[in-house]
Amino acid sequence: MHAYPMDSRSALRSRRVNLLPRRLLSAVCLALLLVAHVRGESLASIPNPRVQNGTWVSDPSAALDPKTVALLNERAAAFERDTTSEIAIVVIRSLDGLPIEEAAVKLFQMWGIGKKNHDNGLLFLWSTGDRRVRVEVGYGLEGALPDGKVGAILDQYVIPRFKANQFGQGVLDGVDALIAAARNEPLALTSPSTQAYDDASEHWPVWLPFAGLAPFGLAFVIGFRKWRRLHPRRCPQCQTRMARLAEEQDDAHLSKGELAEEHVGSVDYDVWECPSCGHHLTLRYPKWLSQYGSCPQCHNRTLLSKTTTIEAATTSHEGSAQVTETCGFCTYTHSFTKTLPRISESSSSSSSSSGGGSSSSSFGGGSSGGGGASRGY
């Protein structure tokens, strides 16, 4: 054993103490790098069902039984065959700390769910460990599935089943309801959140299905939608006829986020006032062709996405593009790279004839603006 002088021992102890922060800092940095790597790779590791086996359900967590998976694939295939719209059902164990809204947008863009230039895709994402569900809606389906309606579907068809531990049935019921709404089929919704969209308490007249037979069927439909929006409503509290406030008057009853949505033109709001009891009713009308999506941070429809092609896709290889998202209301901004699917020379004909079968090698190249809804249970 070596004998060190007292001053040498003190110097040695001091050196060891000084090394501790450096070693601790290095360990922390390494841990952060590992976490970032895991979070970055978690979404990329989810199997794309269209590439894997030509189906529509990706369940690496094995949370769904084979019968439920088969039924979901049947419904998704029929949905794509009849409407060309695409729906992906994804079940994972954990989001690794990533917000489910961000995960859904990234996964939607990575896979390109929905047809290119139509953006008619849907993503049903369920994280079993986080007990969170998210439905992401493509631009082309936001007219039939505005955020409030998607939330009402989750509230009524999915979350009650999940709370009762009937997970497979909850996914089936939710997917059925989403497909029905996307097809513009009648859908009974009793959730209080249905007041957030313009189908809240209205009923289609018996003559409307026949309007399409007329030469100007589209004009009938547009006219009816305008009448349905503007016709007087009765107060839900005292049943007195309500009055629709003028544009400059209803601003006083809107939140800052709602005012921002009206400013960018993504949503229009109507405020109805009861002259008897003073009750106010606010109805939300998302614009069908708006370029703005739902912000994952403030949840207002003020998120603008700009895509810049880095490498164009060809028939022989995939491409890539840089996507920059900026919210016009809050401070949210985000950039990421998405994969552009290979161009298939016969993609349109094969998808319409195959009914979503294995002849399609991937999803159709659609995109999402962040519209949809999330729920926990």
JSON list of N, CA and C in Angstrom, two decimals, residues 233-259:
[
{"chain": "A", "resi": 233, "resn": "ARG", "atom": "N", "xyz": [-83.69, 29.36, -34.42]},
{"chain": "A", "resi": 233, "resn": "ARG", "atom": "CA", "xyz": [-83.62, 28.26, -33.46]},
{"chain": "A", "resi": 233, "resn": "ARG", "atom": "C", "xyz": [-84.37, 28.63, -32.19]},
{"chain": "A", "resi": 234, "resn": "ARG", "atom": "N", "xyz": [-84.75, 27.60, -31.45]},
{"chain": "A", "resi": 234, "resn": "ARG", "atom": "CA", "xyz": [-85.41, 27.83, -30.18]},
{"chain": "A", "resi": 234, "resn": "ARG", "atom": "C", "xyz": [-84.41, 27.65, -29.04]},
{"chain": "A", "resi": 235, "resn": "CYS", "atom": "N", "xyz": [-84.57, 28.46, -28.03]},
{"chain": "A", "resi": 235, "resn": "CYS", "atom": "CA", "xyz": [-83.68, 28.41, -26.88]},
{"chain": "A", "resi": 235, "resn": "CYS", "atom": "C", "xyz": [-83.82, 27.06, -26.17]},
{"chain": "A", "resi": 236, "resn": "PRO", "atom": "N", "xyz": [-82.72, 26.37, -25.90]},
{"chain": "A", "resi": 236, "resn": "PRO", "atom": "CA", "xyz": [-82.81, 25.07, -25.22]},
{"chain": "A", "resi": 236, "resn": "PRO", "atom": "C", "xyz": [-83.27, 25.18, -23.78]},
{"chain": "A", "resi": 237, "resn": "GLN", "atom": "N", "xyz": [-83.29, 26.40, -23.23]},
{"chain": "A", "resi": 237, "resn": "GLN", "atom": "CA", "xyz": [-83.70, 26.58, -21.83]},
{"chain": "A", "resi": 237, "resn": "GLN", "atom": "C", "xyz": [-85.16, 26.98, -21.67]},
{"chain": "A", "resi": 238, "resn": "CYS", "atom": "N", "xyz": [-85.60, 27.96, -22.49]},
{"chain": "A", "resi": 238, "resn": "CYS", "atom": "CA", "xyz": [-86.98, 28.44, -22.33]},
{"chain": "A", "resi": 238, "resn": "CYS", "atom": "C", "xyz": [-87.83, 28.29, -23.59]},
{"chain": "A", "resi": 239, "resn": "GLN", "atom": "N", "xyz": [-87.24, 27.74, -24.67]},
{"chain": "A", "resi": 239, "resn": "GLN", "atom": "CA", "xyz": [-87.95, 27.46, -25.92]},
{"chain": "A", "resi": 239, "resn": "GLN", "atom": "C", "xyz": [-88.40, 28.71, -26.66]},
{"chain": "A", "resi": 240, "resn": "THR", "atom": "N", "xyz": [-87.88, 29.89, -26.31]},
{"chain": "A", "resi": 240, "resn": "THR", "atom": "CA", "xyz": [-88.17, 31.11, -27.05]},
{"chain": "A", "resi": 240, "resn": "THR", "atom": "C", "xyz": [-87.32, 31.15, -28.32]},
{"chain": "A", "resi": 241, "resn": "ARG", "atom": "N", "xyz": [-87.86, 31.74, -29.39]},
{"chain": "A", "resi": 241, "resn": "ARG", "atom": "CA", "xyz": [-87.09, 31.86, -30.61]},
{"chain": "A", "resi": 241, "resn": "ARG", "atom": "C", "xyz": [-85.88, 32.75, -30.39]},
{"chain": "A", "resi": 242, "resn": "MET", "atom": "N", "xyz": [-84.73, 32.26, -30.81]},
{"chain": "A", "resi": 242, "resn": "MET", "atom": "CA", "xyz": [-83.47, 32.99, -30.62]},
{"chain": "A", "resi": 242, "resn": "MET", "atom": "C", "xyz": [-83.17, 33.86, -31.84]},
{"chain": "A", "resi": 243, "resn": "ALA", "atom": "N", "xyz": [-82.33, 34.87, -31.63]},
{"chain": "A", "resi": 243, "resn": "ALA", "atom": "CA", "xyz": [-81.92, 35.77, -32.71]},
{"chain": "A", "resi": 243, "resn": "ALA", "atom": "C", "xyz": [-80.45, 35.59, -32.99]},
{"chain": "A", "resi": 244, "resn": "ARG", "atom": "N", "xyz": [-80.10, 35.54, -34.27]},
{"chain": "A", "resi": 244, "resn": "ARG", "atom": "CA", "xyz": [-78.70, 35.39, -34.67]},
{"chain": "A", "resi": 244, "resn": "ARG", "atom": "C", "xyz": [-78.03, 36.75, -34.64]},
{"chain": "A", "resi": 245, "resn": "LEU", "atom": "N", "xyz": [-76.93, 36.84, -33.89]},
{"chain": "A", "resi": 245, "resn": "LEU", "atom": "CA", "xyz": [-76.22, 38.11, -33.75]},
{"chain": "A", "resi": 245, "resn": "LEU", "atom": "C", "xyz": [-75.45, 38.45, -35.01]},
{"chain": "A", "resi": 246, "resn": "ALA", "atom": "N", "xyz": [-75.31, 39.74, -35.25]},
{"chain": "A", "resi": 246, "resn": "ALA", "atom": "CA", "xyz": [-74.51, 40.20, -36.38]},
{"chain": "A", "resi": 246, "resn": "ALA", "atom": "C", "xyz": [-73.04, 39.88, -36.14]},
{"chain": "A", "resi": 247, "resn": "GLU", "atom": "N", "xyz": [-72.25, 39.92, -37.23]},
{"chain": "A", "resi": 247, "resn": "GLU", "atom": "CA", "xyz": [-70.84, 39.52, -37.15]},
{"chain": "A", "resi": 247, "resn": "GLU", "atom": "C", "xyz": [-70.08, 40.36, -36.13]},
{"chain": "A", "resi": 248, "resn": "GLU", "atom": "N", "xyz": [-70.33, 41.67, -36.11]},
{"chain": "A", "resi": 248, "resn": "GLU", "atom": "CA", "xyz": [-69.59, 42.52, -35.18]},
{"chain": "A", "resi": 248, "resn": "GLU", "atom": "C", "xyz": [-70.06, 42.33, -33.74]},
{"chain": "A", "resi": 249, "resn": "GLN", "atom": "N", "xyz": [-71.28, 41.79, -33.56]},
{"chain": "A", "resi": 249, "resn": "GLN", "atom": "CA", "xyz": [-71.79, 41.56, -32.21]},
{"chain": "A", "resi": 249, "resn": "GLN", "atom": "C", "xyz": [-71.33, 40.23, -31.63]},
{"chain": "A", "resi": 250, "resn": "ASP", "atom": "N", "xyz": [-71.23, 39.20, -32.49]},
{"chain": "A", "resi": 250, "resn": "ASP", "atom": "CA", "xyz": [-70.90, 37.88, -31.94]},
{"chain": "A", "resi": 250, "resn": "ASP", "atom": "C", "xyz": [-69.44, 37.75, -31.51]},
{"chain": "A", "resi": 251, "resn": "ASP", "atom": "N", "xyz": [-68.57, 38.68, -31.96]},
{"chain": "A", "resi": 251, "resn": "ASP", "atom": "CA", "xyz": [-67.16, 38.62, -31.56]},
{"chain": "A", "resi": 251, "resn": "ASP", "atom": "C", "xyz": [-67.00, 38.72, -30.04]},
{"chain": "A", "resi": 252, "resn": "ALA", "atom": "N", "xyz": [-67.91, 39.43, -29.39]},
{"chain": "A", "resi": 252, "resn": "ALA", "atom": "CA", "xyz": [-67.80, 39.61, -27.94]},
{"chain": "A", "resi": 252, "resn": "ALA", "atom": "C", "xyz": [-68.03, 38.31, -27.19]},
{"chain": "A", "resi": 253, "resn": "HIS", "atom": "N", "xyz": [-68.62, 37.31, -27.85]},
{"chain": "A", "resi": 253, "resn": "HIS", "atom": "CA", "xyz": [-68.94, 36.04, -27.20]},
{"chain": "A", "resi": 253, "resn": "HIS", "atom": "C", "xyz": [-67.98, 34.93, -27.62]},
{"chain": "A", "resi": 254, "resn": "LEU", "atom": "N", "xyz": [-66.96, 35.27, -28.40]},
{"chain": "A", "resi": 254, "resn": "LEU", "atom": "CA", "xyz": [-66.00, 34.27, -28.87]},
{"chain": "A", "resi": 254, "resn": "LEU", "atom": "C", "xyz": [-64.69, 34.39, -28.09]},
{"chain": "A", "resi": 255, "resn": "SER", "atom": "N", "xyz": [-64.02, 33.26, -27.93]},
{"chain": "A", "resi": 255, "resn": "SER", "atom": "CA", "xyz": [-62.71, 33.26, -27.29]},
{"chain": "A", "resi": 255, "resn": "SER", "atom": "C", "xyz": [-61.66, 33.80, -28.26]},
{"chain": "A", "resi": 256, "resn": "LYS", "atom": "N", "xyz": [-60.46, 34.06, -27.74]},
{"chain": "A", "resi": 256, "resn": "LYS", "atom": "CA", "xyz": [-59.39, 34.57, -28.60]},
{"chain": "A", "resi": 256, "resn": "LYS", "atom": "C", "xyz": [-59.01, 33.55, -29.68]},
{"chain": "A", "resi": 257, "resn": "GLY", "atom": "N", "xyz": [-59.05, 32.26, -29.30]},
{"chain": "A", "resi": 257, "resn": "GLY", "atom": "CA", "xyz": [-58.74, 31.23, -30.28]},
{"chain": "A", "resi": 257, "resn": "GLY", "atom": "C", "xyz": [-59.80, 31.16, -31.37]},
{"chain": "A", "resi": 258, "resn": "GLU", "atom": "N", "xyz": [-61.06, 31.30, -31.00]},
{"chain": "A", "resi": 258, "resn": "GLU", "atom": "CA", "xyz": [-62.14, 31.28, -32.00]},
{"chain": "A", "resi": 258, "resn": "GLU", "atom": "C", "xyz": [-62.05, 32.50, -32.91]},
{"chain": "A", "resi": 259, "resn": "LEU", "atom": "N", "xyz": [-61.70, 33.65, -32.34]},
{"chain": "A", "resi": 259, "resn": "LEU", "atom": "CA", "xyz": [-61.51, 34.85, -33.17]},
{"chain": "A", "resi": 259, "resn": "LEU", "atom": "C", "xyz": [-60.36, 34.66, -34.15]}
]
